Amino acid sequence: MNTRQKRTLLRLVVTAVLLAIVTQLPLTGVPRLLAYLVPYLIVGYDILYKAGKGLLKRQPFDECLLMAVATLGALALAIYEDGDYLEAIAVMLFYQVGELFQGYAVGRSRRDITGLMDIRPDYANVEQDGQLVRVAPESVAVGTEIVVQPGEKVPLDGVITVGSSQLNTVALTGESLPRNVQPGDAALSGSVNAGGLLRLRTTKAFGESTASKILALVENASSRKSRAEAFITRFARVYTPIVVYAAVALAVLPPLVHQFVLAAEPAWGIWVYRALTFLVISCPCALVISIPLSFFAGLGGASRQGVLIKGSNYLEALAQVGTVVFDKTGTLTKGVFQVTALHPETIDEEELLHLAAHVERFSTHPIAVSLKEAFRHEDDGCTVEDVQEVAGQGVRAQVNGHAVAVGNAKLMQAEGAKWHDCEKTGTIVHVAMDGTYMGHIVIADVIKEHAAAAITALRAQGVRQTVMLTGDSRKVAEDVAGQLGLDACYSELLPADKVAQVEQLLKKQTGESRLAFVGDGINDAPVLARADVGIAMGALGSDAAIEAADVVLMDDDPAKIAVAQRIARRTMRIVHQNIVGSIGVKVLVLALSAVGLANMWAAIFADVGVMVIAVLNAMRALSSGGRLIIKNNGYK
Ligand code: ADP
Ligand code: MG
């Protein structure tokens, strides 16, 4: 509890004690009124103040005004009829109790949810004059050597220089098995050193490190509103004035009808009382608080599983996804290629690999990374200049003054080189020098372990269509699509063709069905942005992908798409329960109060009680239905 909440609590206690005393005093008339006004003002002065301020600013229709009018009205009625003041003060008292609970619950859950992602690093250990010194992680420059002791959080992204250990990445990826690391491996900030002492050289500044980025994502997520939230805001805006006018009508019309039409007793007191009760019930805070809280809890529950969702609008869309389109390389396959054959024309095998690796020197494409891995003698003094990467085709560069092109058939076509196909299955990387065909390298990728299970799980959840798009050759594409049991696959696509294909599929969506595109962001960032929901691989993917995507899978596991959809659907169910439940109860009690079957006490319990239940229900979205357990299905 913060100090403001403590002060409110104190006011509540003082009010309750004063009320207990005042009700026992043998006072009448004006002294009795004054005695009751003391606890009333103590508990309600801020509400009255805010209501007055709202009136002056001409934005009067908020819950403070509802409460101010209701309680002042009840007091006035009690003075007029010489009745009981207690009710009016109790309404204010319980309203404040409700506000206090709500403020506490919201603050608590926000802390819980952010605390879940217990990844904010507090300090970094830097060696100065042979001593370890704790410094603020913000102050550590890129390239600094830092020390991470056993049990400590990795404060900045870096590469391990000394030591081997296990890193626990559960807070980042939802993966509870620690990862073995050794010198040369990357260490992400926010993971915890579960083994021996590590030294790392930082590769990113604090603000650019994984932990900071994730925290920023989660904190900004609540600014992108879902339709349900927008609905509630609009609803509250029209609903409150309607209720106020309805209350006025309820107070005025029936007595007038009684007096002038039925020529009976107008009974003003009864109808004014009913109108005031009506105002208390109608307070919309249960919705206004619980809907955003449900979404926030859903986003928190997802990040606990290593799925970052950038806003509640995407959570809403994810729940409705009926078509999932996958990129191949790096998404369904690991993107780690092994060279399976070298077929040179006129040069020898080593030279062929050498040429390819040099041209790929500056590329981050998975093919490039793999070729560089296969040929490790990068530093042989060759000059590589004028590098030009052609998305979806390959790379051109000047190697020792020769124009070398490395890529697929399309690129060879453009080079005018007489390429020929290969009988081997795999991705064929052709090499041409000065327009002459030099041969090709066959490389093969492996399907991710959970890819087939991911497709099965999505289908079981009612996803109607799974599609694969790839820039790779038809043979490889059909092989992968067949193994995974995808509904359709389109191959040999350039990045622009992928966008066109997704647009076609978007047109075919019917009703509420949404389309998700899953990619690693290499050559597919435009599609990520175009799809209803763009899902990117966070660990493998490029920074551009994480930027362009709406959902980021921290551990690159396609199976998490199904997990994310389950969480999204559960959150939406909770949101709908809260909307229907709160509005339903309110309408019911409003109707009862209009005909005089619910008094002020029922009203305040309906208001505060519904709010408490809605907030507790919202918190359920956080514990979103366990983990998806997937057995290794044999693909390795
Ligand atoms: P995918 O759609 O499967 O993710 P990309 O669109 O990234 O594939 O690439 C499509 C094709 O373009 C690759 O299969 C490859 O033949 C070729 N290609 C792209 N980038 C490179 C590169 N850096 N080196 C060699 N070939 C490349
Ligand atoms: Mg790709």
XYZ file of C-alpha atoms and ligand atoms in Angstrom:
664
model
C 0.000 0.000 0.000
C 1.312 3.422 -0.844
C 1.022 6.431 1.444
C -2.059 7.807 -0.293
C -3.835 4.522 0.188
C -2.775 4.429 3.825
C -4.174 7.912 4.318
C -7.484 6.871 2.737
C -7.591 3.839 5.017
C -7.071 6.088 8.029
C -9.926 8.340 6.891
C -12.176 5.309 6.545
C -11.395 4.115 10.058
C -11.901 7.594 11.557
C -15.221 7.919 9.714
C -16.429 4.550 10.955
C -15.507 5.396 14.570
C -17.126 8.850 14.371
C -20.287 7.351 12.894
C -20.459 4.830 15.731
C -20.228 7.679 18.253
C -22.594 10.083 16.463
C -25.380 7.517 16.160
C -25.299 7.125 19.959
C -25.540 10.859 20.725
C -28.956 12.155 21.849
C -28.963 15.039 19.371
C -31.795 16.479 17.289
C -32.267 19.163 14.659
C -29.369 21.240 13.423
C -26.784 19.941 15.945
C -27.549 16.381 14.785
C -27.048 17.391 11.136
C -23.743 19.105 11.960
C -22.560 16.067 13.916
C -23.225 13.817 10.895
C -21.617 16.245 8.481
C -18.218 15.794 10.165
C -17.727 12.098 9.197
C -19.391 12.753 5.824
C -16.886 15.437 4.924
C -13.951 13.461 6.269
C -14.749 10.482 4.070
C -16.064 12.301 1.036
C -14.377 15.677 0.710
C -12.154 14.617 -2.201
C -15.087 13.171 -4.139
C -17.077 16.378 -3.646
C -14.075 18.417 -4.699
C -13.509 16.372 -7.867
C -17.192 16.478 -8.744
C -17.176 20.272 -8.358
C -14.070 20.566 -10.480
C -15.679 18.403 -13.172
C -18.734 20.650 -13.197
C -16.588 23.765 -13.573
C -14.634 22.180 -16.407
C -17.920 21.157 -18.047
C -16.953 17.477 -18.010
C -19.279 16.568 -15.201
C -20.369 13.058 -16.033
C -18.020 10.900 -14.050
C -18.414 8.592 -11.106
C -17.452 11.349 -8.636
C -20.456 13.368 -9.752
C -22.690 10.323 -9.465
C -21.538 9.776 -5.885
C -21.680 13.456 -4.941
C -25.208 13.924 -6.253
C -26.403 10.658 -4.756
C -25.066 11.316 -1.258
C -25.858 15.043 -1.133
C -29.322 14.228 -2.440
C -29.813 11.560 0.203
C -28.712 14.045 2.890
C -31.113 16.683 1.557
C -33.920 14.159 1.538
C -33.125 13.174 5.125
C -33.181 16.826 6.209
C -36.472 17.423 4.411
C -38.130 14.340 5.844
C -36.245 14.497 9.133
C -35.034 10.977 8.361
C -31.784 9.101 8.830
C -28.465 10.590 7.683
C -26.592 7.351 8.154
C -27.414 5.923 4.727
C -25.928 8.805 2.764
C -22.698 8.665 4.712
C -22.485 4.885 4.435
C -22.793 5.107 0.667
C -19.799 7.408 0.552
C -17.923 5.198 3.006
C -18.445 2.001 1.004
C -17.694 3.731 -2.237
C -14.329 4.746 -0.794
C -13.729 1.206 0.488
C -14.319 -0.037 -3.049
C -12.001 2.566 -4.526
C -9.309 1.624 -2.062
C -9.594 -2.076 -2.873
C -9.563 -1.393 -6.567
C -6.514 0.861 -6.367
C -4.722 -1.697 -4.252
C -5.618 -4.640 -6.521
C -4.618 -2.822 -9.677
C -1.314 -1.669 -8.192
C -0.646 -5.135 -6.825
C -1.388 -6.913 -10.064
C 0.689 -4.506 -12.114
C 3.582 -5.123 -9.788
C 2.937 -8.873 -9.897
C 2.818 -8.926 -13.655
C 5.917 -6.850 -14.121
C 7.546 -8.739 -11.278
C 6.854 -11.948 -13.147
C 9.279 -10.797 -15.671
C 11.869 -10.472 -13.058
C 14.507 -9.513 -15.514
C 15.378 -5.915 -14.763
C 19.088 -6.007 -13.995
C 20.135 -3.830 -11.069
C 23.892 -3.694 -11.472
C 26.867 -4.914 -13.453
C 30.196 -6.094 -12.046
C 33.155 -4.399 -13.632
C 36.781 -5.029 -12.711
C 38.686 -1.926 -11.645
C 42.258 -2.197 -10.338
C 41.807 -5.902 -9.663
C 38.627 -5.274 -7.655
C 35.071 -6.094 -8.664
C 32.957 -2.971 -8.526
C 29.181 -2.816 -8.881
C 28.124 -0.161 -11.344
C 24.810 0.879 -12.876
C 24.244 -1.170 -16.055
C 23.355 2.040 -17.929
C 26.927 3.246 -17.479
C 28.609 0.238 -19.094
C 29.944 0.933 -22.587
C 29.720 -1.590 -25.440
C 32.787 -3.821 -25.482
C 33.388 -3.647 -21.722
C 34.346 -6.829 -19.934
C 31.904 -7.630 -17.137
C 31.761 -10.429 -14.598
C 28.616 -12.398 -13.815
C 28.857 -14.416 -10.637
C 26.855 -17.576 -9.968
C 23.256 -16.673 -9.113
C 23.472 -13.223 -10.650
C 21.429 -11.838 -13.521
C 23.235 -11.109 -16.763
C 22.876 -7.308 -16.902
C 23.735 -6.624 -20.559
C 23.796 -8.651 -23.758
C 27.272 -9.979 -24.439
C 29.538 -12.753 -25.615
C 31.170 -15.082 -23.139
C 34.945 -14.748 -23.075
C 35.879 -16.864 -20.071
C 34.075 -19.611 -18.203
C 31.371 -22.131 -18.898
C 28.114 -22.400 -17.075
C 24.378 -22.875 -17.447
C 22.137 -19.931 -18.136
C 18.587 -19.992 -16.885
C 16.448 -18.153 -19.416
C 13.032 -19.004 -17.996
C 12.061 -15.366 -17.443
C 12.950 -14.544 -21.046
C 11.736 -17.528 -22.999
C 9.538 -19.571 -20.680
C 12.005 -22.411 -21.243
C 12.825 -23.930 -17.883
C 15.756 -26.104 -18.983
C 18.984 -24.178 -18.407
C 21.168 -23.688 -21.459
C 24.816 -24.776 -21.407
C 27.138 -22.007 -22.493
C 30.856 -21.690 -23.112
C 33.259 -19.077 -24.448
C 32.054 -17.668 -27.757
C 28.362 -18.148 -26.927
C 25.989 -15.236 -26.579
C 24.472 -14.411 -23.215
C 21.231 -12.453 -23.139
C 20.517 -9.934 -20.428
C 17.786 -11.047 -18.073
C 18.974 -14.651 -17.955
C 20.402 -15.931 -14.703
C 23.817 -17.529 -14.297
C 23.014 -20.904 -12.772
C 26.556 -22.285 -12.818
C 30.102 -21.017 -12.569
C 31.641 -17.573 -12.870
C 31.419 -16.003 -16.328
C 33.199 -13.138 -17.958
C 31.531 -11.499 -20.893
C 32.285 -8.749 -23.319
C 29.182 -6.642 -23.782
C 27.812 -6.336 -27.311
C 24.945 -3.954 -26.634
C 24.342 -0.903 -24.492
C 21.819 -1.254 -21.673
C 18.949 0.400 -23.543
C 19.499 -1.896 -26.542
C 19.870 -5.053 -24.487
C 17.215 -7.758 -24.497
C 16.024 -7.161 -20.923
C 15.415 -3.444 -21.480
C 13.682 -4.088 -24.787
C 11.343 -6.665 -23.301
C 10.463 -4.423 -20.376
C 9.779 -1.525 -22.716
C 7.548 -3.760 -24.845
C 5.542 -4.960 -21.875
C 5.196 -1.473 -20.457
C 4.055 -0.004 -23.767
C 1.707 -2.870 -24.484
C -1.166 -1.341 -22.552
C -1.159 1.751 -24.769
C -2.399 -0.229 -27.778
C -6.039 -0.682 -27.027
C -8.274 -3.518 -28.060
C -11.715 -3.009 -29.473
C -13.181 -4.229 -26.181
C -11.339 -1.503 -24.280
C -12.309 1.152 -26.789
C -15.889 -0.064 -26.461
C -15.791 0.343 -22.684
C -14.396 3.862 -22.902
C -17.084 4.854 -25.389
C -19.688 3.017 -23.364
C -18.793 4.873 -20.162
C -18.906 8.149 -22.057
C -22.486 7.736 -23.265
C -23.713 5.576 -20.421
C -23.094 7.969 -17.529
C -25.043 10.925 -18.989
C -27.883 8.593 -19.957
C -28.049 7.308 -16.391
C -28.033 10.834 -14.973
C -30.874 11.931 -17.250
C -32.769 8.744 -16.495
C -32.376 9.437 -12.779
C -33.700 12.960 -13.207
C -36.660 11.595 -15.146
C -37.256 8.971 -12.470
C -37.274 11.645 -9.773
C -39.554 14.062 -11.588
C -41.919 12.301 -13.987
C -43.735 9.774 -11.756
C -44.648 12.389 -9.093
C -45.931 14.726 -11.792
C -47.979 11.933 -13.333
C -49.319 11.068 -9.888
C -50.281 14.643 -9.168
C -51.703 15.822 -12.460
C -52.899 12.686 -14.245
C -53.951 10.441 -11.416
C -54.764 13.322 -9.065
C -53.043 11.398 -6.288
C -50.358 12.139 -3.706
C -47.115 13.006 -5.678
C -44.841 11.222 -3.122
C -41.728 13.208 -4.134
C -39.592 11.691 -1.384
C -40.020 8.105 -2.617
C -39.153 8.916 -6.220
C -36.191 11.116 -5.413
C -34.870 8.347 -3.194
C -35.281 5.796 -6.004
C -33.512 8.130 -8.412
C -30.597 8.531 -6.022
C -30.322 4.761 -5.571
C -30.343 4.457 -9.328
C -27.344 6.800 -9.515
C -25.322 4.785 -7.017
C -25.901 1.493 -8.828
C -25.061 2.893 -12.192
C -21.434 3.729 -11.383
C -19.475 2.088 -14.251
C -16.194 1.491 -12.402
C -16.386 -2.328 -12.474
C -16.014 -2.235 -16.240
C -13.695 0.699 -16.506
C -11.204 -1.009 -14.205
C -11.574 -4.710 -14.904
C -11.411 -4.771 -18.698
C -7.974 -3.163 -19.094
C -6.810 -5.205 -16.118
C -7.919 -8.461 -17.797
C -5.940 -7.600 -20.904
C -2.920 -6.594 -18.887
C -3.060 -9.897 -17.029
C -3.378 -11.781 -20.331
C -0.298 -10.025 -21.713
C 1.534 -10.849 -18.479
C 0.484 -14.503 -18.642
C 1.756 -14.719 -22.215
C 5.103 -13.161 -21.420
C 5.490 -15.704 -18.664
C 5.452 -18.306 -21.458
C 8.030 -16.420 -23.499
C 5.485 -14.812 -25.813
C 5.594 -11.027 -26.006
C 2.403 -9.481 -27.312
C 2.715 -5.818 -28.128
C -0.825 -4.723 -27.292
C -4.251 -5.928 -26.307
C -5.499 -5.324 -29.862
C -3.166 -8.106 -31.006
C -4.313 -10.362 -28.185
C -7.837 -9.863 -29.455
C -6.809 -10.581 -33.066
C -4.764 -13.625 -32.067
C -7.851 -15.183 -30.502
C -9.559 -14.997 -33.904
C -6.761 -16.297 -36.116
C -8.096 -18.783 -38.666
C -5.193 -18.833 -41.116
C -1.543 -19.122 -40.182
C 1.060 -18.420 -42.837
C 4.627 -19.508 -42.153
C 7.922 -18.512 -43.593
C 10.166 -21.544 -44.079
C 13.782 -20.756 -43.356
C 14.367 -19.900 -39.708
C 10.700 -20.301 -38.850
C 9.689 -23.891 -39.551
C 13.271 -24.964 -40.131
C 16.192 -24.171 -37.906
C 17.926 -22.043 -40.509
C 21.174 -23.813 -39.723
C 22.308 -25.298 -43.019
C 24.779 -28.106 -43.411
C 26.771 -28.397 -46.624
C 25.761 -31.781 -48.051
C 27.464 -31.624 -51.470
C 29.913 -29.485 -53.448
C 29.576 -29.652 -57.213
C 32.174 -27.374 -58.825
C 32.485 -27.006 -62.614
C 36.025 -25.911 -63.347
C 37.514 -25.047 -59.960
C 38.024 -27.351 -56.999
C 35.618 -27.845 -54.109
C 37.585 -25.757 -51.659
C 37.709 -22.831 -54.077
C 33.972 -22.989 -54.669
C 33.228 -22.819 -50.958
C 35.826 -20.114 -50.563
C 34.194 -17.885 -53.176
C 30.757 -18.350 -51.695
C 31.880 -17.667 -48.132
C 33.647 -14.486 -49.183
C 30.689 -13.060 -50.995
C 28.521 -13.802 -47.955
C 30.953 -12.043 -45.606
C 28.568 -9.254 -44.618
C 25.227 -11.024 -44.977
C 23.201 -12.118 -41.966
C 20.974 -14.485 -43.933
C 20.920 -17.990 -42.397
C 22.474 -19.352 -45.625
C 25.308 -16.863 -45.331
C 25.922 -17.710 -41.700
C 26.052 -21.398 -42.532
C 28.445 -21.003 -45.461
C 30.781 -18.893 -43.340
C 30.596 -21.602 -40.714
C 31.592 -24.212 -43.310
C 34.524 -22.159 -44.538
C 36.384 -20.715 -41.613
C 39.442 -19.212 -43.327
C 37.916 -15.785 -43.777
C 41.113 -13.904 -43.019
C 43.125 -15.037 -46.063
C 43.640 -11.525 -47.371
C 41.031 -11.605 -50.122
C 39.350 -8.287 -50.763
C 35.577 -8.224 -50.812
C 33.988 -5.036 -52.113
C 30.767 -3.656 -53.572
C 28.588 -6.106 -51.725
C 25.024 -6.024 -52.931
C 22.400 -8.245 -51.332
C 19.410 -9.092 -53.506
C 16.564 -10.031 -51.196
C 15.150 -13.478 -51.927
C 17.869 -14.214 -54.498
C 21.372 -13.974 -53.117
C 24.420 -11.734 -52.962
C 26.791 -10.153 -55.463
C 30.271 -8.828 -54.640
C 33.689 -8.092 -56.082
C 36.154 -10.682 -54.792
C 39.746 -9.833 -55.716
C 38.381 -7.805 -58.597
C 36.078 -10.524 -59.955
C 32.311 -10.110 -60.012
C 31.002 -13.074 -58.064
C 27.325 -13.913 -57.585
C 26.046 -16.428 -55.064
C 22.389 -17.338 -54.880
C 19.490 -19.155 -56.471
C 18.447 -19.800 -60.069
C 16.834 -16.363 -60.379
C 20.127 -14.699 -59.604
C 21.966 -16.881 -62.118
C 19.377 -15.956 -64.728
C 20.058 -12.290 -64.057
C 23.816 -12.912 -64.285
C 23.416 -14.723 -67.593
C 25.289 -17.713 -66.202
C 24.501 -21.170 -67.605
C 23.471 -22.844 -64.389
C 22.057 -26.328 -64.146
C 19.994 -28.105 -61.569
C 21.078 -30.782 -59.149
C 19.470 -34.136 -58.471
C 20.097 -33.803 -54.743
C 17.367 -32.580 -52.425
C 18.300 -29.459 -50.587
C 18.725 -25.760 -51.114
C 21.017 -25.221 -54.083
C 23.389 -22.281 -53.822
C 24.773 -21.462 -57.270
C 28.018 -19.590 -57.777
C 28.968 -17.555 -60.852
C 32.137 -15.547 -61.516
C 32.233 -12.834 -64.175
C 29.085 -14.320 -65.694
C 30.511 -17.846 -65.907
C 28.959 -20.686 -63.964
C 31.325 -22.026 -61.322
C 29.119 -24.745 -59.835
C 26.811 -25.116 -56.870
C 26.754 -26.023 -53.243
C 23.943 -28.157 -51.853
C 22.961 -27.293 -48.344
C 20.259 -28.788 -46.182
C 18.311 -27.398 -43.327
C 16.519 -29.352 -40.623
C 12.925 -28.966 -39.529
C 12.458 -27.583 -36.011
C 11.578 -30.174 -33.405
C 8.165 -28.777 -32.543
C 7.145 -27.655 -36.023
C 4.862 -30.604 -36.814
C 3.335 -30.547 -33.332
C 2.763 -26.808 -33.688
C 0.719 -27.334 -36.843
C -1.273 -30.161 -35.240
C -1.988 -28.069 -32.138
C -3.142 -25.091 -34.200
C -5.449 -27.272 -36.224
C -6.868 -28.826 -33.063
C -7.652 -25.305 -31.859
C -9.704 -24.607 -34.945
C -7.177 -22.911 -37.234
C -8.589 -23.769 -40.649
C -5.643 -23.144 -42.921
C -1.873 -23.453 -42.599
C 0.268 -22.182 -45.444
C 4.007 -21.968 -46.085
C 5.684 -19.270 -48.183
C 9.303 -19.536 -49.174
C 11.884 -18.119 -51.510
C 13.473 -21.525 -51.727
C 13.014 -23.976 -54.615
C 9.823 -25.897 -55.180
C 11.437 -29.259 -54.452
C 12.644 -28.242 -50.990
C 9.387 -26.435 -50.221
C 7.194 -29.402 -51.102
C 9.411 -31.735 -49.150
C 9.081 -29.626 -45.982
C 5.361 -28.931 -46.469
C 4.735 -32.641 -46.963
C 6.612 -33.634 -43.838
C 4.721 -31.098 -41.747
C 1.303 -31.696 -43.270
C 0.667 -28.092 -44.274
C -2.435 -27.272 -46.304
C -0.602 -25.332 -48.991
C 2.842 -24.129 -49.949
C 4.065 -21.489 -52.370
C 7.734 -21.480 -53.402
C 10.314 -19.409 -55.265
C 8.816 -16.164 -53.988
C 10.585 -12.845 -53.740
C 9.782 -10.717 -50.677
C 7.281 -8.708 -52.752
C 5.612 -11.932 -53.946
C 5.185 -12.963 -50.332
C 3.305 -9.728 -49.638
C 1.114 -10.302 -52.719
C 0.414 -13.877 -51.670
C -0.539 -12.807 -48.142
C -2.810 -10.136 -49.597
C -4.568 -12.811 -51.643
C -5.044 -14.903 -48.527
C -6.233 -11.867 -46.546
C -8.961 -11.292 -49.130
C -10.168 -14.842 -48.675
C -10.678 -14.456 -44.910
C -14.325 -14.716 -44.034
C -16.202 -13.225 -41.089
C -14.108 -12.565 -38.032
C -11.258 -14.821 -39.115
C -7.789 -13.238 -38.933
C -4.536 -14.067 -40.651
C -1.257 -14.460 -38.831
C 2.128 -14.479 -40.516
C 5.034 -16.109 -38.736
C 8.549 -15.252 -39.834
C 12.089 -14.609 -38.718
C 12.152 -11.174 -40.327
C 14.916 -11.986 -42.753
C 13.388 -10.997 -46.097
C 9.903 -10.985 -44.629
C 9.570 -7.862 -42.462
C 7.092 -6.309 -44.984
C 4.791 -9.347 -44.664
C 5.040 -9.255 -40.876
C 3.721 -5.721 -41.001
C 1.009 -6.502 -43.565
C -0.624 -9.483 -41.803
C -3.398 -8.997 -39.215
C -0.980 -10.408 -36.669
C 2.751 -10.519 -37.397
C 4.610 -13.073 -35.306
C 8.414 -12.970 -35.222
C 11.122 -15.232 -33.908
C 12.799 -13.253 -31.151
C 16.092 -15.026 -30.622
C 16.977 -15.834 -34.223
C 15.123 -12.970 -35.801
C 16.557 -9.663 -36.789
C 15.942 -6.481 -34.821
C 13.862 -5.288 -37.764
C 11.559 -8.271 -37.340
C 11.065 -7.663 -33.646
C 10.317 -4.066 -34.495
C 7.830 -4.919 -37.267
C 6.112 -7.781 -35.459
C 3.078 -7.622 -33.201
C 3.982 -10.775 -31.315
C 7.495 -12.014 -30.549
C 8.301 -15.615 -29.671
C 11.340 -15.377 -27.435
C 12.537 -18.945 -27.901
C 11.797 -19.293 -31.639
C 9.528 -22.240 -30.944
C 6.607 -22.376 -33.400
C 4.611 -24.396 -30.841
C 4.252 -21.203 -28.808
C 1.841 -19.838 -31.410
C -0.782 -22.305 -30.221
C 0.008 -21.435 -26.590
C -0.369 -17.736 -27.349
C -3.692 -18.318 -29.051
C -5.006 -20.277 -26.080
C -3.990 -17.480 -23.721
C -5.607 -14.912 -26.015
C -8.863 -16.834 -26.177
C -8.989 -17.332 -22.446
C -8.393 -13.633 -21.856
C -11.159 -12.730 -24.293
C -13.516 -15.104 -22.479
C -12.741 -13.390 -19.180
C -13.259 -9.973 -20.759
C -16.642 -11.012 -22.107
C -17.655 -12.511 -18.776
C -16.815 -9.233 -17.095
C -18.654 -7.121 -19.642
C -21.788 -9.251 -19.697
C -21.722 -9.991 -15.954
C -21.236 -6.400 -14.781
C -23.679 -4.850 -17.210
C -26.178 -7.632 -16.507
C -26.099 -7.182 -12.729
C -26.269 -3.398 -13.065
C -29.260 -3.479 -15.385
C -31.048 -5.899 -13.092
C -30.478 -3.864 -9.932
C -31.277 -0.642 -11.801
C -34.616 -2.090 -12.807
C -35.266 -3.229 -9.235
C -34.399 0.211 -7.866
C -36.651 1.969 -10.366
C -39.634 0.026 -9.066
C -38.502 0.450 -5.484
C -37.273 -3.087 -4.791
C -33.643 -2.156 -4.116
C -32.640 0.391 -1.503
C -29.441 2.398 -1.146
C -27.698 -0.435 0.727
C -28.388 -2.921 -2.052
C -27.151 -0.323 -4.499
C -23.794 0.211 -2.879
C -23.222 -3.511 -2.508
C -24.143 -4.053 -6.143
C -21.665 -1.408 -7.168
C -18.706 -2.300 -4.956
C -19.390 -6.050 -4.976
C -19.565 -6.313 -8.755
C -16.351 -4.357 -9.039
C -14.517 -6.669 -6.620
C -15.710 -9.790 -8.438
C -14.764 -8.353 -11.832
C -11.269 -7.468 -10.630
C -10.727 -10.922 -9.148
C -11.970 -12.519 -12.379
C -9.609 -10.335 -14.396
C -6.663 -11.656 -12.425
C -7.411 -15.175 -13.671
C -6.100 -14.194 -17.096
C -2.631 -14.184 -15.610
C -2.513 -17.915 -14.938
C -3.327 -18.864 -18.452
C -3.842 -22.560 -18.568
C -0.483 -24.231 -18.088
C 2.142 -25.163 -20.587
C 1.797 -26.983 -23.838
C 3.758 -30.181 -23.539
C 5.057 -31.448 -26.818
C 6.962 -34.626 -27.319
C 9.841 -34.675 -29.686
C 8.245 -36.009 -32.820
C 11.360 -37.459 -34.356
C 12.461 -34.606 -36.597
C 15.926 -33.545 -35.701
P 12.680 -18.094 -47.045
O 11.459 -17.566 -47.703
O 12.694 -19.589 -47.079
O 12.879 -17.580 -45.661
P 14.451 -16.145 -48.304
O 13.363 -15.298 -48.887
O 15.247 -15.593 -47.188
O 13.913 -17.616 -47.930
O 15.454 -16.530 -49.471
C 14.981 -17.154 -50.630
C 16.082 -17.778 -51.435
O 16.964 -16.788 -51.914
C 16.935 -18.740 -50.639
O 16.401 -20.035 -50.624
C 18.235 -18.674 -51.424
O 18.183 -19.534 -52.534
C 18.302 -17.256 -51.901
N 19.091 -16.399 -51.020
C 18.639 -15.376 -50.263
N 19.638 -14.796 -49.570
C 20.759 -15.492 -49.884
C 22.137 -15.398 -49.500
N 22.564 -14.483 -48.634
N 22.993 -16.281 -50.027
C 22.586 -17.220 -50.896
N 21.317 -17.357 -51.299
C 20.407 -16.513 -50.804
Mg 13.252 -16.257 -44.116
